[in-house]
XYZ file of C-alpha atoms in Angstrom:
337
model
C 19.787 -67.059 81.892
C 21.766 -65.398 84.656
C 22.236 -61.526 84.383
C 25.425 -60.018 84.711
C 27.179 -59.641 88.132
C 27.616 -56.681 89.738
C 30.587 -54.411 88.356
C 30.749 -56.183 85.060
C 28.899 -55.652 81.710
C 27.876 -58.152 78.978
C 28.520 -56.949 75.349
C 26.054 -59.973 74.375
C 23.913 -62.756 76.147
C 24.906 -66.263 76.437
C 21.632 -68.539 76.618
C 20.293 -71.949 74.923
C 16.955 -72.542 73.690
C 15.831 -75.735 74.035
C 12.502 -75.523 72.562
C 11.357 -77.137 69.355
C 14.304 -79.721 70.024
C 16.597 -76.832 68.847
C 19.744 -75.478 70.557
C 21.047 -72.306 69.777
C 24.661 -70.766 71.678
C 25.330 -67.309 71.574
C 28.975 -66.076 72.301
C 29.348 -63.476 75.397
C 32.228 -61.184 76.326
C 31.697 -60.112 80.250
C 34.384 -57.271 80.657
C 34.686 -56.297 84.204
C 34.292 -52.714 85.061
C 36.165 -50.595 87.386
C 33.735 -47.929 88.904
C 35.190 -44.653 90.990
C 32.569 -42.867 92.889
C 33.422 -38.753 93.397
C 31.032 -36.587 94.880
C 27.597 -39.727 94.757
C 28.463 -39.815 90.933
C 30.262 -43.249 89.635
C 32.175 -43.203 86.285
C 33.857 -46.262 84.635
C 38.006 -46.298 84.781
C 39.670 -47.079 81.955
C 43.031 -49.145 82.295
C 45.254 -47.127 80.748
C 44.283 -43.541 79.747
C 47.476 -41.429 78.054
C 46.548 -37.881 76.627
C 49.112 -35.555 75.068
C 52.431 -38.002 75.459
C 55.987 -36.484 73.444
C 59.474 -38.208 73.848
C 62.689 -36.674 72.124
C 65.938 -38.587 72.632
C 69.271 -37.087 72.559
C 69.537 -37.155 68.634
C 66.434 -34.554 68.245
C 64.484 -37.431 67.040
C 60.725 -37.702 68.350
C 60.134 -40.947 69.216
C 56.681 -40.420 70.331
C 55.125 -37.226 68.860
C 51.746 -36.028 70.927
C 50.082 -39.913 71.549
C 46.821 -40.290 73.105
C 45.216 -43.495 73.758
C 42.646 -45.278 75.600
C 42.204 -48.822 76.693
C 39.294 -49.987 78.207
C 39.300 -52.942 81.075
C 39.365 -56.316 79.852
C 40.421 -55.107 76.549
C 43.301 -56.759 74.365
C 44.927 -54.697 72.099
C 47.901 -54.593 69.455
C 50.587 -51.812 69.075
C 51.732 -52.421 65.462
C 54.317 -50.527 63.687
C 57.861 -50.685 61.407
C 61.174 -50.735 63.999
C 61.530 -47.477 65.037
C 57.876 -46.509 65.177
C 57.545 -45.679 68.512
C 55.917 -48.771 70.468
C 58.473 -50.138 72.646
C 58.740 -46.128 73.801
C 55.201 -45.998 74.422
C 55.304 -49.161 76.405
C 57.805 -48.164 78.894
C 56.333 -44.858 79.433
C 53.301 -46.705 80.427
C 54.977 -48.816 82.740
C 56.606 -46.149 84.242
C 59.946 -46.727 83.411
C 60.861 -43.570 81.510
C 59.648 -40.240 81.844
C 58.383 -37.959 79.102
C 59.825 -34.590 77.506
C 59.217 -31.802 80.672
C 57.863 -29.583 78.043
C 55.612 -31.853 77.203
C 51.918 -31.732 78.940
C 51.387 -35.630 78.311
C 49.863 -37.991 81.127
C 49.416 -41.515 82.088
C 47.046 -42.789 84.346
C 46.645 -46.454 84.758
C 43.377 -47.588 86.850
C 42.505 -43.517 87.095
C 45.948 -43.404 88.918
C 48.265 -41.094 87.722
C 52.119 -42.652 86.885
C 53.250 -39.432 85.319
C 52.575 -36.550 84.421
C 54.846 -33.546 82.872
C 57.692 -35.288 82.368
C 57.999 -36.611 85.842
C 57.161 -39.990 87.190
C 54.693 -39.718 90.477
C 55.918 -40.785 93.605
C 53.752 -43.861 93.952
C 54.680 -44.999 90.376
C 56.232 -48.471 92.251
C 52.862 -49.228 93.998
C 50.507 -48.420 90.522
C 53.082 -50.668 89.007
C 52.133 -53.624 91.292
C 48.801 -53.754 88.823
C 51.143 -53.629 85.958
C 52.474 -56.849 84.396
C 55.303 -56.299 82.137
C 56.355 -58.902 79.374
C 59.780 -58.108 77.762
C 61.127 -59.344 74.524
C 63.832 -60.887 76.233
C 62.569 -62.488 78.853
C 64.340 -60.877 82.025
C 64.719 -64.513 83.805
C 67.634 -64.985 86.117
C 69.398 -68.024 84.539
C 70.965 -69.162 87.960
C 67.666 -69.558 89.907
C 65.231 -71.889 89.289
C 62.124 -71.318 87.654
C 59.688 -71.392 90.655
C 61.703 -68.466 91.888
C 61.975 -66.537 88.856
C 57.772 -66.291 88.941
C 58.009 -66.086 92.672
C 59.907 -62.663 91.781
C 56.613 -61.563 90.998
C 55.459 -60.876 94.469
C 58.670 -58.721 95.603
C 57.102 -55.492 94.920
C 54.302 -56.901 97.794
C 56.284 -58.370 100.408
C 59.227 -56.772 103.251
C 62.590 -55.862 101.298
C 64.240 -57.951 104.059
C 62.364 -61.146 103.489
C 62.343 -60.569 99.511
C 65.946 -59.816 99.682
C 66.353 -63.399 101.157
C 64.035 -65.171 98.906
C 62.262 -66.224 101.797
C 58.835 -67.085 100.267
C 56.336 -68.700 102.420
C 54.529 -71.916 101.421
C 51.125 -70.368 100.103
C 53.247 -68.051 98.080
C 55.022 -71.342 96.410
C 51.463 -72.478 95.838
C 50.553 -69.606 94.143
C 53.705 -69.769 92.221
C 52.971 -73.484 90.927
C 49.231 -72.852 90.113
C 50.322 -69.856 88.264
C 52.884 -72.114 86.207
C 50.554 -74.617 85.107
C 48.234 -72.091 83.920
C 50.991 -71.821 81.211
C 51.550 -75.242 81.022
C 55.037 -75.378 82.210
C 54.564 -76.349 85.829
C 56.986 -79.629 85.084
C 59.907 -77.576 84.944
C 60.023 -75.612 88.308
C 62.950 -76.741 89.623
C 65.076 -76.263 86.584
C 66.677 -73.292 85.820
C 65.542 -70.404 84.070
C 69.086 -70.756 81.502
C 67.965 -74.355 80.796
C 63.928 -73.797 79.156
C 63.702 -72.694 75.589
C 62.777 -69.193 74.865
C 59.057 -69.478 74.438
C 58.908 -71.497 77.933
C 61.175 -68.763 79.565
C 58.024 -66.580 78.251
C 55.629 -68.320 79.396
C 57.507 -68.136 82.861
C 57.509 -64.622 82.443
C 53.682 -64.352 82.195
C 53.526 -66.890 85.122
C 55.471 -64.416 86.872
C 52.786 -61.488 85.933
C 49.989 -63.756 87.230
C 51.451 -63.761 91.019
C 52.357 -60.521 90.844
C 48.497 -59.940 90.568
C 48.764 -57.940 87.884
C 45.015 -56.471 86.390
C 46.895 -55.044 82.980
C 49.824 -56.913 80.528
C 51.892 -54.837 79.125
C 53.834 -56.688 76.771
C 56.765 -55.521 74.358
C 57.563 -57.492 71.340
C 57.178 -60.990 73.530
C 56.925 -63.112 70.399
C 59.212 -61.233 68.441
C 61.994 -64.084 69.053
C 60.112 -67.063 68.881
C 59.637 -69.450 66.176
C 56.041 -69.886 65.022
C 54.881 -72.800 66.872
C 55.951 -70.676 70.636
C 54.638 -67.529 69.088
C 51.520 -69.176 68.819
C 51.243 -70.839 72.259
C 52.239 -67.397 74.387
C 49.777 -65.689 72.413
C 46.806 -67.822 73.049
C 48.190 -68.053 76.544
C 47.938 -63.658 76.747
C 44.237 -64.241 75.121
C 43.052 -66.936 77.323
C 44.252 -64.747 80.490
C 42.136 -61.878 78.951
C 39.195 -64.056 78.026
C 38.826 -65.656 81.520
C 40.510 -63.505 84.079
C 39.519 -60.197 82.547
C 43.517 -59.509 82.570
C 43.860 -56.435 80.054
C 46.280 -56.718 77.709
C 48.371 -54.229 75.782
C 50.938 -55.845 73.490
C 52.780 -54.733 70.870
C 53.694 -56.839 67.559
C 55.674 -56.696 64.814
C 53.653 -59.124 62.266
C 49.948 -58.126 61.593
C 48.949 -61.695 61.285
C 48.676 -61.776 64.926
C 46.967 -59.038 65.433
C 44.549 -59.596 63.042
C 44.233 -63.248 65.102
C 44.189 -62.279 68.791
C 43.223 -58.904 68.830
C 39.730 -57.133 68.214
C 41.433 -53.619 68.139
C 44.891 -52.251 66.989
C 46.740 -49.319 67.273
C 49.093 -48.588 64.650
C 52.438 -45.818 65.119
C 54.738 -44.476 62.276
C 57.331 -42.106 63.336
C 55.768 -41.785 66.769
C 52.067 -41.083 65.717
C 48.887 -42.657 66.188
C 48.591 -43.254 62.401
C 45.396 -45.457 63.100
C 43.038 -47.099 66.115
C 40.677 -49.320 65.478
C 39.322 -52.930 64.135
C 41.866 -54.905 63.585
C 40.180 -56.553 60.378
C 40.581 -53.093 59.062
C 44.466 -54.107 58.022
C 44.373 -54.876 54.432
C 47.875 -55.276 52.742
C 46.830 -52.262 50.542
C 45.687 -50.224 53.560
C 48.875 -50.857 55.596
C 50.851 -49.854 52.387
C 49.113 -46.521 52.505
C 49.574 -46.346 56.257
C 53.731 -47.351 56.126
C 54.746 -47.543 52.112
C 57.139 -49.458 51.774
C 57.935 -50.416 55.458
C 54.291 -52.238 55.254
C 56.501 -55.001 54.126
C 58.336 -56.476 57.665
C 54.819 -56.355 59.036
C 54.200 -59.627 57.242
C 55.711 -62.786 58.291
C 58.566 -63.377 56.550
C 57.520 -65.827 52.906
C 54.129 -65.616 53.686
C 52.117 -63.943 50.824
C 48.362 -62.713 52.684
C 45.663 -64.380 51.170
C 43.818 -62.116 48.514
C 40.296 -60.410 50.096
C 37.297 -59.560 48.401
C 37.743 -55.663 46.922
C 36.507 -53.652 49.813
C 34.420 -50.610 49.489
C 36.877 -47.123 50.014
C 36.196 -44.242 51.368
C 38.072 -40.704 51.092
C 38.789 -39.544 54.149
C 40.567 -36.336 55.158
C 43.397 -36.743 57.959
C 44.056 -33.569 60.446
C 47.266 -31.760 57.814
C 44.348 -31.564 54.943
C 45.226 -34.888 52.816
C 42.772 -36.875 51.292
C 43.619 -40.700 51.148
C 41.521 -44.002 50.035
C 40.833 -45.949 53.573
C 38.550 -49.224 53.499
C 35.029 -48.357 54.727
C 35.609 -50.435 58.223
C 38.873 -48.452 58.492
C 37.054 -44.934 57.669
C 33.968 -45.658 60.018
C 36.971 -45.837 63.153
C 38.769 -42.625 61.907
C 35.402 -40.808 61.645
């Protein structure tokens, strides 16, 4: 049995026993660990810490409302939540793409660096967001080049504007581009163009794209949320695999809780721009979500699909932060202690 490397932690041990003619395999999650060192003392870094966050569009309307979160490396996590619930919001703030309300005292730091802070984005927001690999809903391929270029894209943000600008990309950099491609099993169509794959191969291009960018965290927004079941299926085991075996985190958000409750150990859930609920994912029960979302617990079901009945869980009364008492299961309750 080999012990854990340094910088990384084992949440279990992997061994076989071969004694008695009997052969027993244990499971083991090795996260890696980011350690700063200030002053002799070394702390752990979270990948994504945001304290404090508020967003108000134009209409008056909150769309985040004081959101504080914390993601651990090597973590993979689902943003659930009705349309309108905040977590494509919450996503682009993280990614530095829109800035928060000014009289707002939220921050974002992603690897302990900060991307914004006060309403303003920081200065080296384009160099933290070289660790940052962002997965849209819609893809964001250029149709007209082909798709070894569209993932070669991924490297412009770490190359001379000159020789990016001319799509001058060397031959270790195509390399890099092809292994990366049939990671997602879609190295066979490199030379076509991006217009011509289907829409869960253009996002598996995307994530090809993330993976030669370098990118330590995934943020992605809604990337199933146009697929048909079968593509939905293969990018998300594709997102789990790259979190499994490259340590990649991974932040995505979802609109069915099915997923979630497939890929993802932990989920965050928004309603009207709250944290309404972090924790176990196995927590979601149809009748919890209903107390979390009402009626709008509906569309987080796939569409026809009738969840399969559960054993009655134990409840728990538990009192939120306004005062109001509500049934929660126990696993739910034990994470909002």
């Amino acid at each position: 049995m080999n012990p854990a490397s340094p910088g990384k932690v084992c949440t279990s041990l992997n061994f076989t026993h071969l004694s008695c003619n009997q052969r027993l395999i244990v499971t083991v999650r090795i996260y890696p660990l980011v350690i700063k060192s200030t002053n002799g003392k070394k702390t752990v870094v979270a990948a994504l810490r945001v304290s404090g966050l508020s967003k108000t569009f134009s209409n008056d309307k909150k769309a985040l409302d004081d959101v504080s979160l914390r993601v651990e490396n090597g973590e993979i996590v689902a943003l659930i939540g009705a349309s309108g619930s905040g977590k494509s919001t919450l996503l682009r703030h993280v990614s530095g793409l829109i800035s928060a309300d000014r009289s707002s005292a939220g921050e974002i730091f992603v690897f302990d660096r900060k991307i914004q802070s006060g309403g303003s984005i920081a200065r080296e927001a384009a160099d933290i967001r070289c660790d940052i690999g962002m997965v849209f809903q819609q893809f964001n391929l250029v149709g007209r080049l082909s798709v070894l270029t569209n993932v070669l894209t991924g490297l412009l943000g770490k190359m001379p504007k000159m020789r990016g600008t001319l799509a001058r990309f060397n031959k270790q950099e195509k390399q890099l581009a092809v292994r990366a491609l049939e990671r997602v099993g879609i190295v066979d169509k490199a030379l076509q163009r991006g217009s011509e794959l289907s829409g869960g191969q253009q996002q598996r291009a995307a994530i090809a794209r993330t993976l030669v960018q370098g990118a330590k965290m995934i943020v992605a927004d809604e990337p199933i949320a146009s697929l048909d079941p079968s593509s939905a299926r293969r990018v998300m085991d594709i997102l789990s695999e790259l979190n499994r075996s490259d340590g990649i985190t991974v932040v995505v958000s979802l609109h069915q809780v099915e997923y979630a409750l497939k890929y993802c150990p932990r989920t965050v859930a928004l309603r009207d721009g709250k944290v309404v609920y972090d924790g176990p994912s196995e927590a979601l029960t149809p009748d919890f979500l209903s107390e979390l979302y009402g009626a709008e617990s509906e569309e987080l079901f796939l569409p026809g699909l009738n969840p399969s009945p559960k054993k009655k869980q134990k409840r728990t009364r538990v009192t939120n932060g306004a005062g109001k008492r509500r049934n929660v299961p126990a696993t739910a309750a034990n994470a909002l202690a």
